[in-house]
Amino acid sequence: MAADNPFLPTFGTSPPVLAGRDDVVARFTRAFERGPVHPDYTMLISGVRGVGKTVLLNEAEDAALRLGWRVVSVSASVPGLCRQITNAALEHLREAEDGRAPRRISSVNVLGVGVAWTEQPVTEAGIAVDLRSALTSLAGHLADGDTGLLLTVDELQAVEREEATELAASVQHIARRELLPLAFVGAALPEIDETLLTDRGMTFFQRCARARLLPLERSDTQSALRKPITRAGGRIGDEALELAVDASGGHPFTIQLLGYHSWEMAAPDRHITVKHAQAGIFEAEQAVLDQIVKPIWSGLSAIDRSFLQAMSVDDADSEINAIADRIKRSPNYAQTYRRRLIDAGAIEPAGRGKVRFTHQSLRPWLRSQQ
Ligand SMILES: Nc1ncnc2c1ncn2[C@@H]1O[C@H](COP(=O)(O)OP(=O)(O)O)[C@@H](O)[C@H]1O
Ligand SMILES: [Mg+2]
């Protein structure tokens, strides 16, 4: 690998250029500054795998740290979510009382931060501390010092119901009712709209402000590719750039892969031509297949799969009605599967009555499976 490659095709890692997300960043930054009455003070970010949700949580955390806030950053895909947040809050409270500088306590780099994540926290008198009282004490303390706490929860679609209920009740009470400075940003796959958010008792999450992340616009995709290249002392021809932009579909993870592999193809020259872009696209598509498409596929039902197989017959966008015919179902029935497959990140709307594959590598792969 060329040591100077500016692209970062790794989940959860901030990109060299964060393109097209200024509006979302501005929304939460303004909310942190304005305080708990701001509608974006509790926010839910959703979007398909690789669209840039975790990166935006990192941005929110950085914005909060810049304001001198404390940050708790957890993922709902690990067990004991509320206990983890409770322990992190108590650790922050101790540090705040000792006058130590604000920082981020995260479940990702938990080793070495001195927080006992899995133990049930207790007071000096031996009484169990629950999430709500730990967060209330911390937020109350921070309010006195005119600062705040940001809680981010990633992978919220994977949360256990009991944990979700406790978390919702606590944050709702502290931020919305008591108006204490506890801001919340969650991130989830779009399926959350059909799962957690349909449950009774999840009003808090239903009422969070929403940021639905879409693929990047063409001009943002261009700068996400070109800026890192020029900043690293390289260049990319217009035609090569257009090829890469088209192949990415505006999908941020694919953009990083394309940039990365095109750069490698050009190394050590740093001048990316059409030939390098084509070879880079080929490499990137293999990686997208392994890291995104196959994981999506393994989570699909037999009917979801037959819908996609029926689409792979077409060389370009597919008509829903034609798909319905091919899988011998009614158009209404096909609509249900259309929605599910969009949420899963397998397909995208392509104008009236049409859909297309989100990742172009899915078509040849499906054809090779038959
Ligand atoms: N706005 C963006 N512009 C360019 N690259 C991005 C952008 N957002 C995310 N990425 C890149 O896309 C990849 C996936 O981002 P990540 O936040 O992990 O996605 P998600 O959490 O939605 O699955 C990472 O390599 C990241 O650097
Ligand atoms: Mg993520």
Tab-separated table of C-alpha atoms and ligand atoms in Angstrom:
chain	number	residue	atom	x	y	z
A	1	MET	CA	0.000	0.000	0.000
A	2	ALA	CA	1.217	3.498	-0.793
A	3	ALA	CA	1.892	5.188	2.548
A	4	ASP	CA	0.607	8.513	1.251
A	5	ASN	CA	-2.863	7.274	0.276
A	6	PRO	CA	-5.260	9.935	1.616
A	7	PHE	CA	-8.435	7.807	1.494
A	8	LEU	CA	-9.808	5.864	4.438
A	9	PRO	CA	-12.089	3.008	3.452
A	10	THR	CA	-12.793	1.934	7.035
A	11	PHE	CA	-16.163	1.973	8.812
A	12	GLY	CA	-16.388	4.511	11.614
A	13	THR	CA	-13.258	6.401	10.539
A	14	SER	CA	-13.646	10.068	9.643
A	15	PRO	CA	-12.984	10.726	5.947
A	16	PRO	CA	-10.272	13.084	4.644
A	17	VAL	CA	-13.059	15.384	3.378
A	18	LEU	CA	-16.484	15.186	4.982
A	19	ALA	CA	-18.567	16.089	1.952
A	20	GLY	CA	-22.206	17.126	1.808
A	21	ARG	CA	-23.036	16.950	5.496
A	22	ASP	CA	-22.717	20.615	6.475
A	23	ASP	CA	-26.434	20.936	7.109
A	24	VAL	CA	-26.593	18.090	9.624
A	25	VAL	CA	-23.419	19.255	11.385
A	26	ALA	CA	-24.850	22.783	11.594
A	27	ARG	CA	-28.109	21.455	13.033
A	28	PHE	CA	-26.639	19.669	16.037
A	29	THR	CA	-23.933	22.263	16.633
A	30	ARG	CA	-26.553	25.016	16.817
A	31	ALA	CA	-28.725	22.888	19.102
A	32	PHE	CA	-25.844	22.324	21.557
A	33	GLU	CA	-25.259	26.075	21.652
A	34	ARG	CA	-28.926	26.976	22.088
A	35	GLY	CA	-29.766	24.417	24.770
A	36	PRO	CA	-32.440	21.817	25.562
A	37	VAL	CA	-35.361	23.762	24.078
A	38	HIS	CA	-33.848	23.474	20.588
A	39	PRO	CA	-35.664	20.793	18.541
A	40	ASP	CA	-32.380	19.216	17.340
A	41	TYR	CA	-31.136	18.742	20.915
A	42	THR	CA	-32.281	15.124	20.692
A	43	MET	CA	-31.701	13.744	17.238
A	44	LEU	CA	-31.853	10.461	15.366
A	45	ILE	CA	-29.651	9.911	12.315
A	46	SER	CA	-30.653	7.086	9.987
A	47	GLY	CA	-29.341	5.693	6.729
A	48	VAL	CA	-28.009	2.585	5.031
A	49	ARG	CA	-24.736	0.853	5.874
A	50	GLY	CA	-21.760	2.954	4.831
A	51	VAL	CA	-23.685	6.215	4.318
A	52	GLY	CA	-21.734	7.961	7.098
A	53	LYS	CA	-23.780	7.710	10.313
A	54	THR	CA	-20.949	6.811	12.701
A	55	VAL	CA	-18.773	9.529	11.206
A	56	LEU	CA	-21.507	12.071	11.995
A	57	LEU	CA	-21.711	10.845	15.587
A	58	ASN	CA	-17.956	11.496	15.786
A	59	GLU	CA	-18.564	14.996	14.407
A	60	ALA	CA	-21.249	15.647	17.019
A	61	GLU	CA	-18.881	14.461	19.756
A	62	ASP	CA	-16.090	16.702	18.490
A	63	ALA	CA	-18.483	19.675	18.345
A	64	ALA	CA	-19.554	19.014	21.947
A	65	LEU	CA	-15.945	18.626	23.143
A	66	ARG	CA	-15.060	21.930	21.478
A	67	LEU	CA	-17.780	23.559	23.561
A	68	GLY	CA	-16.150	22.111	26.670
A	69	TRP	CA	-18.830	19.438	27.158
A	70	ARG	CA	-18.412	15.909	28.408
A	71	VAL	CA	-19.235	13.052	26.047
A	72	VAL	CA	-20.465	9.476	26.473
A	73	SER	CA	-20.269	7.429	23.292
A	74	VAL	CA	-21.749	3.916	23.226
A	75	SER	CA	-23.050	1.333	20.809
A	76	ALA	CA	-26.376	-0.413	21.345
A	77	SER	CA	-25.027	-3.565	19.700
A	78	VAL	CA	-23.260	-4.547	22.929
A	79	PRO	CA	-25.173	-5.915	25.920
A	80	GLY	CA	-25.799	-3.846	29.044
A	81	LEU	CA	-26.257	-0.520	27.273
A	82	CYS	CA	-27.835	1.367	30.178
A	83	ARG	CA	-25.338	0.019	32.663
A	84	GLN	CA	-22.489	1.179	30.447
A	85	ILE	CA	-23.953	4.669	30.177
A	86	THR	CA	-24.525	4.755	33.952
A	87	ASN	CA	-20.922	3.811	34.657
A	88	ALA	CA	-19.590	6.350	32.175
A	89	ALA	CA	-21.819	9.065	33.689
A	90	LEU	CA	-20.570	8.285	37.197
A	91	GLU	CA	-16.976	8.382	35.976
A	92	HIS	CA	-17.620	11.794	34.393
A	93	LEU	CA	-19.227	12.993	37.621
A	94	ARG	CA	-16.160	11.981	39.612
A	95	GLU	CA	-13.878	13.665	37.097
A	96	ALA	CA	-16.009	16.819	37.027
A	97	GLU	CA	-16.024	17.027	40.819
A	98	ASP	CA	-12.240	16.611	40.818
A	99	GLY	CA	-11.978	19.452	38.305
A	100	ARG	CA	-10.531	17.214	35.560
A	101	ALA	CA	-10.791	18.318	31.932
A	102	PRO	CA	-13.839	17.160	29.932
A	103	ARG	CA	-13.316	14.216	27.596
A	104	ARG	CA	-15.092	11.500	25.662
A	105	ILE	CA	-15.711	8.185	27.409
A	106	SER	CA	-16.528	5.604	24.798
A	107	SER	CA	-17.301	1.907	24.834
A	108	VAL	CA	-14.960	1.463	21.880
A	109	ASN	CA	-11.789	2.475	23.698
A	110	VAL	CA	-13.004	1.340	27.093
A	111	LEU	CA	-9.819	-0.549	27.936
A	112	GLY	CA	-7.532	1.689	29.878
A	113	VAL	CA	-10.011	4.438	30.697
A	114	GLY	CA	-10.594	3.120	34.187
A	115	VAL	CA	-14.325	2.601	33.889
A	116	ALA	CA	-15.861	-0.624	35.115
A	117	TRP	CA	-18.357	-1.153	32.310
A	118	THR	CA	-20.004	-4.336	33.221
A	119	GLU	CA	-20.439	-4.046	36.964
A	120	GLN	CA	-23.659	-2.760	38.456
A	121	PRO	CA	-22.711	0.632	39.900
A	122	VAL	CA	-23.506	1.258	43.578
A	123	THR	CA	-23.313	4.263	45.900
A	124	GLU	CA	-20.943	4.383	48.864
A	125	ALA	CA	-23.858	3.139	50.953
A	126	GLY	CA	-24.139	0.142	48.637
A	127	ILE	CA	-27.344	1.233	46.879
A	128	ALA	CA	-27.624	0.447	43.163
A	129	VAL	CA	-27.450	3.543	40.944
A	130	ASP	CA	-29.775	3.598	37.974
A	131	LEU	CA	-29.316	5.328	34.649
A	132	ARG	CA	-31.723	8.138	35.339
A	133	SER	CA	-30.234	9.170	38.675
A	134	ALA	CA	-26.644	8.973	37.359
A	135	LEU	CA	-27.466	11.106	34.308
A	136	THR	CA	-29.542	13.545	36.360
A	137	SER	CA	-26.706	14.090	38.850
A	138	LEU	CA	-24.186	14.592	36.064
A	139	ALA	CA	-26.381	16.883	33.950
A	140	GLY	CA	-27.303	18.889	37.063
A	141	HIS	CA	-23.659	19.313	37.956
A	142	LEU	CA	-22.759	20.349	34.399
A	143	ALA	CA	-25.694	22.794	34.251
A	144	ASP	CA	-24.249	24.606	37.268
A	145	GLY	CA	-20.970	24.992	35.383
A	146	ASP	CA	-22.804	26.177	32.264
A	147	THR	CA	-21.697	23.226	30.183
A	148	GLY	CA	-23.367	19.976	29.159
A	149	LEU	CA	-23.252	16.292	28.364
A	150	LEU	CA	-23.646	14.687	24.939
A	151	LEU	CA	-24.751	11.064	24.794
A	152	THR	CA	-24.346	9.314	21.445
A	153	VAL	CA	-25.734	5.836	20.797
A	154	ASP	CA	-24.708	4.038	17.605
A	155	GLU	CA	-26.440	0.990	16.056
A	156	LEU	CA	-29.697	1.888	17.762
A	157	GLN	CA	-31.614	-0.549	15.521
A	158	ALA	CA	-29.945	-3.349	17.508
A	159	VAL	CA	-31.045	-2.119	20.953
A	160	GLU	CA	-32.793	-4.504	23.330
A	161	ARG	CA	-36.348	-3.419	24.154
A	162	GLU	CA	-35.815	-3.131	27.905
A	163	GLU	CA	-32.693	-1.048	27.426
A	164	ALA	CA	-34.483	1.173	24.911
A	165	THR	CA	-37.372	1.782	27.313
A	166	GLU	CA	-35.081	2.747	30.179
A	167	LEU	CA	-32.903	4.932	27.980
A	168	ALA	CA	-35.909	6.696	26.441
A	169	ALA	CA	-37.539	7.359	29.807
A	170	SER	CA	-34.313	8.733	31.304
A	171	VAL	CA	-33.322	11.075	28.483
A	172	GLN	CA	-36.915	12.223	28.015
A	173	HIS	CA	-37.166	13.111	31.699
A	174	ILE	CA	-33.808	14.873	31.970
A	175	ALA	CA	-33.564	16.752	28.667
A	176	ARG	CA	-37.199	17.318	27.812
A	177	ARG	CA	-38.927	17.673	31.186
A	178	GLU	CA	-36.201	18.975	33.486
A	179	LEU	CA	-34.516	20.865	30.616
A	180	LEU	CA	-31.083	19.867	31.892
A	181	PRO	CA	-28.145	19.972	29.419
A	182	LEU	CA	-28.183	16.357	28.231
A	183	ALA	CA	-28.113	16.248	24.415
A	184	PHE	CA	-28.707	12.993	22.567
A	185	VAL	CA	-27.706	11.849	19.083
A	186	GLY	CA	-28.574	8.306	17.994
A	187	ALA	CA	-27.727	6.504	14.749
A	188	ALA	CA	-29.591	3.588	13.196
A	189	LEU	CA	-30.235	1.673	9.994
A	190	PRO	CA	-33.490	2.730	8.259
A	191	GLU	CA	-35.234	-0.472	9.410
A	192	ILE	CA	-35.668	1.291	12.772
A	193	ASP	CA	-38.718	3.020	11.285
A	194	GLU	CA	-40.430	-0.354	10.976
A	195	THR	CA	-39.161	-1.851	14.238
A	196	LEU	CA	-38.301	0.192	17.340
A	197	LEU	CA	-40.174	3.297	16.235
A	198	THR	CA	-43.475	1.478	15.783
A	199	ASP	CA	-43.447	0.254	19.400
A	200	ARG	CA	-45.574	1.867	22.057
A	201	GLY	CA	-43.441	3.332	24.824
A	202	MET	CA	-40.885	4.622	22.320
A	203	THR	CA	-42.384	8.095	22.086
A	204	PHE	CA	-39.077	9.658	23.008
A	205	PHE	CA	-37.332	8.184	19.960
A	206	GLN	CA	-40.347	8.924	17.745
A	207	ARG	CA	-40.141	12.585	18.752
A	208	CYS	CA	-36.419	12.977	18.178
A	209	ALA	CA	-35.558	15.325	15.312
A	210	ARG	CA	-34.634	13.250	12.259
A	211	ALA	CA	-31.693	13.382	9.882
A	212	ARG	CA	-32.147	10.834	7.102
A	213	LEU	CA	-28.811	10.483	5.351
A	214	LEU	CA	-28.968	10.054	1.596
A	215	PRO	CA	-26.189	9.359	-0.909
A	216	LEU	CA	-24.076	12.438	-1.638
A	217	GLU	CA	-24.990	14.820	-4.456
A	218	ARG	CA	-22.816	14.713	-7.561
A	219	SER	CA	-20.865	17.882	-6.741
A	220	ASP	CA	-20.209	16.688	-3.179
A	221	THR	CA	-19.075	13.312	-4.511
A	222	GLN	CA	-16.677	15.114	-6.826
A	223	SER	CA	-15.107	17.075	-3.991
A	224	ALA	CA	-15.023	14.007	-1.701
A	225	LEU	CA	-12.818	12.383	-4.370
A	226	ARG	CA	-10.872	15.267	-5.836
A	227	LYS	CA	-9.973	17.318	-2.744
A	228	PRO	CA	-8.109	14.556	-0.886
A	229	ILE	CA	-6.184	13.751	-4.081
A	230	THR	CA	-5.041	17.308	-4.724
A	231	ARG	CA	-4.296	17.940	-1.053
A	232	ALA	CA	-2.046	14.875	-1.070
A	233	GLY	CA	-0.157	16.308	-4.026
A	234	GLY	CA	-1.860	14.233	-6.732
A	235	ARG	CA	-4.349	14.922	-9.505
A	236	ILE	CA	-7.195	13.177	-11.291
A	237	GLY	CA	-8.344	13.832	-14.850
A	238	ASP	CA	-11.910	15.013	-15.465
A	239	GLU	CA	-12.918	11.888	-17.323
A	240	ALA	CA	-11.429	9.626	-14.647
A	241	LEU	CA	-13.257	11.609	-11.976
A	242	GLU	CA	-16.584	11.270	-13.800
A	243	LEU	CA	-16.122	7.509	-14.077
A	244	ALA	CA	-15.451	7.243	-10.349
A	245	VAL	CA	-18.364	9.541	-9.451
A	246	ASP	CA	-20.747	7.424	-11.565
A	247	ALA	CA	-19.448	4.166	-10.121
A	248	SER	CA	-19.860	5.411	-6.526
A	249	GLY	CA	-23.533	6.287	-6.755
A	250	GLY	CA	-22.704	8.920	-4.125
A	251	HIS	CA	-22.300	6.205	-1.485
A	252	PRO	CA	-19.656	7.459	0.990
A	253	PHE	CA	-18.042	4.120	1.802
A	254	THR	CA	-17.780	3.317	-1.914
A	255	ILE	CA	-16.285	6.782	-2.500
A	256	GLN	CA	-13.493	6.018	-0.016
A	257	LEU	CA	-12.870	2.624	-1.634
A	258	LEU	CA	-12.792	4.109	-5.125
A	259	GLY	CA	-10.451	6.888	-4.119
A	260	TYR	CA	-8.242	4.473	-2.265
A	261	HIS	CA	-7.908	1.914	-5.062
A	262	SER	CA	-7.554	4.487	-7.856
A	263	TRP	CA	-4.713	6.099	-5.907
A	264	GLU	CA	-3.039	2.711	-5.461
A	265	MET	CA	-3.345	2.005	-9.193
A	266	ALA	CA	-1.646	5.303	-10.026
A	267	ALA	CA	1.100	4.966	-7.379
A	268	PRO	CA	3.796	6.137	-7.294
A	269	ASP	CA	2.756	8.623	-9.949
A	270	ARG	CA	-0.147	10.370	-8.141
A	271	HIS	CA	-1.766	11.168	-11.467
A	272	ILE	CA	-4.995	9.199	-11.757
A	273	THR	CA	-5.982	8.567	-15.376
A	274	VAL	CA	-8.994	6.775	-16.868
A	275	LYS	CA	-7.035	3.522	-16.862
A	276	HIS	CA	-6.290	3.820	-13.127
A	277	ALA	CA	-9.878	4.782	-12.343
A	278	GLN	CA	-11.188	1.748	-14.244
A	279	ALA	CA	-8.876	-0.607	-12.390
A	280	GLY	CA	-9.739	1.151	-9.121
A	281	ILE	CA	-13.456	0.731	-9.794
A	282	PHE	CA	-12.973	-2.977	-10.327
A	283	GLU	CA	-11.123	-3.368	-7.005
A	284	ALA	CA	-13.598	-1.179	-5.156
A	285	GLU	CA	-16.555	-3.177	-6.455
A	286	GLN	CA	-15.047	-6.394	-5.138
A	287	ALA	CA	-14.640	-4.794	-1.716
A	288	VAL	CA	-18.190	-3.396	-1.743
A	289	LEU	CA	-19.431	-6.860	-2.610
A	290	ASP	CA	-17.650	-8.435	0.364
A	291	GLN	CA	-18.121	-5.694	2.929
A	292	ILE	CA	-21.588	-4.404	2.110
A	293	VAL	CA	-23.544	-6.428	-0.433
A	294	LYS	CA	-22.980	-9.922	0.968
A	295	PRO	CA	-23.786	-8.850	4.569
A	296	ILE	CA	-27.036	-7.273	3.294
A	297	TRP	CA	-27.848	-10.407	1.287
A	298	SER	CA	-27.384	-12.701	4.274
A	299	GLY	CA	-30.006	-10.729	6.213
A	300	LEU	CA	-32.687	-11.009	3.493
A	301	SER	CA	-35.676	-13.358	3.269
A	302	ALA	CA	-36.224	-15.755	0.360
A	303	ILE	CA	-38.781	-13.392	-1.209
A	304	ASP	CA	-36.500	-10.356	-0.814
A	305	ARG	CA	-33.871	-12.360	-2.639
A	306	SER	CA	-36.158	-13.453	-5.444
A	307	PHE	CA	-37.126	-9.783	-5.962
A	308	LEU	CA	-33.439	-8.893	-6.437
A	309	GLN	CA	-32.859	-11.883	-8.681
A	310	ALA	CA	-35.793	-10.771	-10.837
A	311	MET	CA	-34.188	-7.315	-11.078
A	312	SER	CA	-30.835	-8.702	-12.181
A	313	VAL	CA	-32.397	-9.724	-15.519
A	314	ASP	CA	-32.529	-6.024	-16.482
A	315	ASP	CA	-29.440	-4.253	-17.756
A	316	ALA	CA	-30.531	-0.905	-16.276
A	317	ASP	CA	-33.290	0.325	-13.913
A	318	SER	CA	-36.165	-2.092	-13.279
A	319	GLU	CA	-39.943	-1.506	-13.429
A	320	ILE	CA	-41.705	-2.608	-10.240
A	321	ASN	CA	-44.607	-3.991	-12.251
A	322	ALA	CA	-42.276	-6.108	-14.368
A	323	ILE	CA	-40.644	-7.443	-11.201
A	324	ALA	CA	-44.065	-8.276	-9.753
A	325	ASP	CA	-44.819	-10.271	-12.935
A	326	ARG	CA	-41.535	-12.113	-12.798
A	327	ILE	CA	-41.951	-13.166	-9.163
A	328	LYS	CA	-45.673	-13.857	-9.810
A	329	ARG	CA	-46.983	-11.479	-7.149
A	330	SER	CA	-49.353	-8.512	-7.211
A	331	PRO	CA	-47.904	-5.010	-7.719
A	332	ASN	CA	-49.063	-4.148	-4.167
A	333	TYR	CA	-47.172	-7.067	-2.763
A	334	ALA	CA	-44.089	-6.024	-4.715
A	335	GLN	CA	-44.367	-2.516	-3.190
A	336	THR	CA	-43.982	-3.974	0.301
A	337	TYR	CA	-40.787	-5.691	-0.739
A	338	ARG	CA	-39.589	-2.584	-2.521
A	339	ARG	CA	-39.818	-0.663	0.787
A	340	ARG	CA	-38.023	-3.405	2.735
A	341	LEU	CA	-35.203	-3.610	0.206
A	342	ILE	CA	-34.741	0.165	0.184
A	343	ASP	CA	-34.455	0.106	3.998
A	344	ALA	CA	-31.970	-2.753	3.782
A	345	GLY	CA	-29.800	-0.649	1.454
A	346	ALA	CA	-30.102	-3.094	-1.467
A	347	ILE	CA	-32.061	-0.890	-3.886
A	348	GLU	CA	-32.953	2.765	-4.473
A	349	PRO	CA	-35.949	4.493	-6.047
A	350	ALA	CA	-35.188	5.411	-9.666
A	351	GLY	CA	-38.119	7.617	-10.620
A	352	ARG	CA	-41.781	6.671	-11.064
A	353	GLY	CA	-42.407	2.965	-10.612
A	354	LYS	CA	-38.743	2.110	-11.010
A	355	VAL	CA	-35.901	0.917	-8.816
A	356	ARG	CA	-32.188	0.302	-9.230
A	357	PHE	CA	-29.470	-1.525	-7.316
A	358	THR	CA	-27.734	0.655	-4.710
A	359	HIS	CA	-24.457	-1.140	-5.431
A	360	GLN	CA	-23.775	-1.911	-9.067
A	361	SER	CA	-21.720	-4.991	-8.195
A	362	LEU	CA	-24.894	-6.754	-7.061
A	363	ARG	CA	-26.129	-7.364	-10.651
A	364	PRO	CA	-23.157	-9.360	-12.005
A	365	TRP	CA	-22.869	-11.181	-8.699
A	366	LEU	CA	-26.554	-12.238	-8.820
A	367	ARG	CA	-26.184	-13.287	-12.443
A	368	SER	CA	-23.188	-15.404	-11.545
A	369	GLN	CA	-25.228	-17.094	-8.802
A	370	GLN	CA	-27.923	-18.422	-11.127
B	1	LIG	N1	-19.658	12.728	4.035
B	1	LIG	C1	-18.704	11.864	3.695
B	1	LIG	N2	-17.815	12.153	2.703
B	1	LIG	C2	-16.846	11.270	2.383
B	1	LIG	N3	-16.667	10.080	2.996
B	1	LIG	C3	-17.510	9.742	3.991
B	1	LIG	C4	-18.573	10.619	4.387
B	1	LIG	N4	-19.256	10.035	5.392
B	1	LIG	C5	-18.664	8.844	5.617
B	1	LIG	N5	-17.619	8.653	4.792
B	1	LIG	C6	-16.761	7.449	4.748
B	1	LIG	O1	-17.629	6.352	4.514
B	1	LIG	C7	-17.260	5.214	5.289
B	1	LIG	C8	-18.445	4.747	6.117
B	1	LIG	O2	-18.788	5.720	7.097
B	1	LIG	P1	-19.528	5.271	8.445
B	1	LIG	O3	-19.800	6.489	9.234
B	1	LIG	O4	-18.756	4.186	9.106
B	1	LIG	O5	-20.904	4.688	7.852
B	1	LIG	P2	-22.143	4.043	8.626
B	1	LIG	O6	-21.925	4.251	10.087
B	1	LIG	O7	-23.347	4.778	8.108
B	1	LIG	O8	-22.168	2.601	8.220
B	1	LIG	C9	-16.033	5.627	6.089
B	1	LIG	O9	-14.887	5.188	5.397
B	1	LIG	C10	-16.092	7.147	6.087
B	1	LIG	O10	-14.814	7.718	6.173
B	2	MG	MG	-21.712	2.880	11.620
